[in-house]
């Protein structure tokens, strides 16, 4: 049973956005490690393949080991974060990242290397669930979209930094080992930073620790707002008992909440099915096929893609709480569809020297992804599930995202071979069209709503009716109604 909130402090002047931004920036280091540790492989691969004398199959395993670990990490992270708290789970993940970075860089043979890459993958998958969830549960509703998108920004920065670090160590002739080792730096900062933060108000309230929940909320959004939001949290927690995992999954399949799961898993799978990982992992290959003849020009073109990804995500941060989630998703999916179709056409009928045309299309594709499915999937996965089911729901959708990532990554080269360059990109274009239709008909606009209002939306049969936080408490609790 949830307890009533204890005595609450009197309303004070609202606080600025500073504390919330700082908290989001620290937790987003989880995203930075996600981006770095997925991106680092593209440059490192060229070196460890030679050192370990890998066959094509061995290389595939070395590259995809991280994705296998990520599926498992994502699947269990929600349960761990519900049981131990978001904060402690992030600290444990930081330790895994740090240890994984050092151990991978010391791996004496490929088997040990793959084992440690799976361990790092576990950390990545778990961070992909918990970092955005931590930020969403901390953030004031009006800027939640921007703050959770810090995580995606950090992912893109991590990917770019990995490309650049790879280039630097390759140029210095230092090989692959230091490329993996440097990830220990953000891992340590994440562990130390999280140590000084409190857990989220939603998790603390779920544990019956109402005073701490109130203090944390007051620090982030001000005491007056905190009272209102705490009331919404109390009602939401009363709606759901703390239940075993399997029962929680069954609850997510109930009519009403089932739609949250459909939106979460649908966006998860479509984020990958429209081809982003092929561009992120195989950009140099795509550019070589397109006609950038030397490996270094292909890698340079890839770095341009990395920069565009970061810059466009910054634009998304400014737009996501103003324009809203749906317009960004619709514009982005349409842009991705057009660009993928165009890439297919350039491959099919384009002039011989079409390299720059392909580069331009890939850049516009990345812009479209980075203002839409990139940040908005992670945002919605962390905000659409009810308080007590958030860990479980976010775990399921993130696990689906990694499984789809693995599927697309391991089939891309065979698809190019079997279907040809043009058809491959048209298949992704079709899946971008499916995304457009899915968003249009199924995905709600969550801009500016509290997490508890979003929960009420599903329970009301997908209507923005009276939200729990809009009602007065049944009996005086010291918490103001809205
Ligand atoms: C996706 C990753 C992708 C990255 C690129 C993330 O949102 O989940 O698969 O590599 O964006 O920026």
JSON list of N, CA and C and ligand atoms in Angstrom, two decimals, residues 34 152 155-156 159 271-272 276-277 280 309 369 374 378 401 405, ligand 1:
[
{"chain": "A", "resi": 34, "resn": "UNK", "atom": "N", "xyz": [26.45, 4.93, -24.36]},
{"chain": "A", "resi": 34, "resn": "UNK", "atom": "CA", "xyz": [25.69, 4.15, -25.35]},
{"chain": "A", "resi": 34, "resn": "UNK", "atom": "C", "xyz": [26.23, 4.49, -26.74]},
{"chain": "A", "resi": 152, "resn": "UNK", "atom": "N", "xyz": [19.37, 11.52, -26.17]},
{"chain": "A", "resi": 152, "resn": "UNK", "atom": "CA", "xyz": [19.65, 11.24, -27.59]},
{"chain": "A", "resi": 152, "resn": "UNK", "atom": "C", "xyz": [20.80, 12.13, -28.09]},
{"chain": "A", "resi": 155, "resn": "UNK", "atom": "N", "xyz": [23.83, 10.50, -27.07]},
{"chain": "A", "resi": 155, "resn": "UNK", "atom": "CA", "xyz": [24.11, 9.33, -27.92]},
{"chain": "A", "resi": 155, "resn": "UNK", "atom": "C", "xyz": [24.83, 9.79, -29.19]},
{"chain": "A", "resi": 156, "resn": "UNK", "atom": "N", "xyz": [24.30, 10.85, -29.82]},
{"chain": "A", "resi": 156, "resn": "UNK", "atom": "CA", "xyz": [24.90, 11.30, -31.08]},
{"chain": "A", "resi": 156, "resn": "UNK", "atom": "C", "xyz": [26.30, 11.87, -30.85]},
{"chain": "A", "resi": 159, "resn": "UNK", "atom": "N", "xyz": [28.61, 8.95, -30.47]},
{"chain": "A", "resi": 159, "resn": "UNK", "atom": "CA", "xyz": [28.96, 8.32, -31.77]},
{"chain": "A", "resi": 159, "resn": "UNK", "atom": "C", "xyz": [30.02, 9.16, -32.47]},
{"chain": "A", "resi": 271, "resn": "UNK", "atom": "N", "xyz": [11.78, 2.59, -35.45]},
{"chain": "A", "resi": 271, "resn": "UNK", "atom": "CA", "xyz": [12.98, 3.44, -35.39]},
{"chain": "A", "resi": 271, "resn": "UNK", "atom": "C", "xyz": [14.14, 2.74, -36.10]},
{"chain": "A", "resi": 272, "resn": "UNK", "atom": "N", "xyz": [14.22, 1.43, -35.92]},
{"chain": "A", "resi": 272, "resn": "UNK", "atom": "CA", "xyz": [15.32, 0.68, -36.54]},
{"chain": "A", "resi": 272, "resn": "UNK", "atom": "C", "xyz": [15.00, 0.23, -37.96]},
{"chain": "A", "resi": 276, "resn": "UNK", "atom": "N", "xyz": [18.21, 3.25, -39.75]},
{"chain": "A", "resi": 276, "resn": "UNK", "atom": "CA", "xyz": [19.22, 4.13, -39.15]},
{"chain": "A", "resi": 276, "resn": "UNK", "atom": "C", "xyz": [20.53, 3.41, -38.86]},
{"chain": "A", "resi": 277, "resn": "UNK", "atom": "N", "xyz": [20.45, 2.18, -38.37]},
{"chain": "A", "resi": 277, "resn": "UNK", "atom": "CA", "xyz": [21.70, 1.51, -37.97]},
{"chain": "A", "resi": 277, "resn": "UNK", "atom": "C", "xyz": [22.57, 1.17, -39.16]},
{"chain": "A", "resi": 280, "resn": "UNK", "atom": "N", "xyz": [24.44, 4.35, -39.61]},
{"chain": "A", "resi": 280, "resn": "UNK", "atom": "CA", "xyz": [25.42, 4.62, -38.55]},
{"chain": "A", "resi": 280, "resn": "UNK", "atom": "C", "xyz": [26.57, 3.61, -38.59]},
{"chain": "A", "resi": 309, "resn": "UNK", "atom": "N", "xyz": [24.21, 14.74, -37.41]},
{"chain": "A", "resi": 309, "resn": "UNK", "atom": "CA", "xyz": [23.36, 14.04, -36.45]},
{"chain": "A", "resi": 309, "resn": "UNK", "atom": "C", "xyz": [23.28, 14.82, -35.13]},
{"chain": "A", "resi": 369, "resn": "UNK", "atom": "N", "xyz": [15.85, 11.90, -39.43]},
{"chain": "A", "resi": 369, "resn": "UNK", "atom": "CA", "xyz": [15.83, 10.96, -38.30]},
{"chain": "A", "resi": 369, "resn": "UNK", "atom": "C", "xyz": [16.09, 11.69, -36.99]},
{"chain": "A", "resi": 374, "resn": "UNK", "atom": "N", "xyz": [14.77, 9.64, -33.77]},
{"chain": "A", "resi": 374, "resn": "UNK", "atom": "CA", "xyz": [15.93, 9.53, -32.88]},
{"chain": "A", "resi": 374, "resn": "UNK", "atom": "C", "xyz": [15.54, 9.87, -31.46]},
{"chain": "A", "resi": 378, "resn": "UNK", "atom": "N", "xyz": [12.88, 7.51, -27.80]},
{"chain": "A", "resi": 378, "resn": "UNK", "atom": "CA", "xyz": [13.36, 7.32, -26.41]},
{"chain": "A", "resi": 378, "resn": "UNK", "atom": "C", "xyz": [12.53, 8.13, -25.43]},
{"chain": "A", "resi": 401, "resn": "UNK", "atom": "N", "xyz": [13.67, -2.60, -29.48]},
{"chain": "A", "resi": 401, "resn": "UNK", "atom": "CA", "xyz": [14.51, -1.70, -30.28]},
{"chain": "A", "resi": 401, "resn": "UNK", "atom": "C", "xyz": [15.86, -2.37, -30.58]},
{"chain": "A", "resi": 405, "resn": "UNK", "atom": "N", "xyz": [17.37, -3.62, -34.07]},
{"chain": "A", "resi": 405, "resn": "UNK", "atom": "CA", "xyz": [18.69, -3.11, -34.44]},
{"chain": "A", "resi": 405, "resn": "UNK", "atom": "C", "xyz": [19.58, -4.27, -34.93]},
{"chain": "B", "resi": 1, "resn": "LIG", "atom": "C1", "xyz": [19.18, 4.78, -32.13]},
{"chain": "B", "resi": 1, "resn": "LIG", "atom": "C2", "xyz": [20.48, 4.15, -32.53]},
{"chain": "B", "resi": 1, "resn": "LIG", "atom": "C3", "xyz": [21.18, 5.05, -33.50]},
{"chain": "B", "resi": 1, "resn": "LIG", "atom": "C4", "xyz": [21.31, 6.47, -32.96]},
{"chain": "B", "resi": 1, "resn": "LIG", "atom": "C5", "xyz": [21.85, 7.39, -34.00]},
{"chain": "B", "resi": 1, "resn": "LIG", "atom": "C6", "xyz": [19.44, 6.14, -31.57]},
{"chain": "B", "resi": 1, "resn": "LIG", "atom": "O1", "xyz": [18.25, 6.73, -31.20]},
{"chain": "B", "resi": 1, "resn": "LIG", "atom": "O2", "xyz": [18.51, 3.97, -31.20]},
{"chain": "B", "resi": 1, "resn": "LIG", "atom": "O3", "xyz": [20.25, 2.89, -33.09]},
{"chain": "B", "resi": 1, "resn": "LIG", "atom": "O4", "xyz": [22.45, 4.54, -33.80]},
{"chain": "B", "resi": 1, "resn": "LIG", "atom": "O5", "xyz": [20.07, 6.95, -32.53]},
{"chain": "B", "resi": 1, "resn": "LIG", "atom": "O6", "xyz": [21.87, 8.71, -33.58]}
]
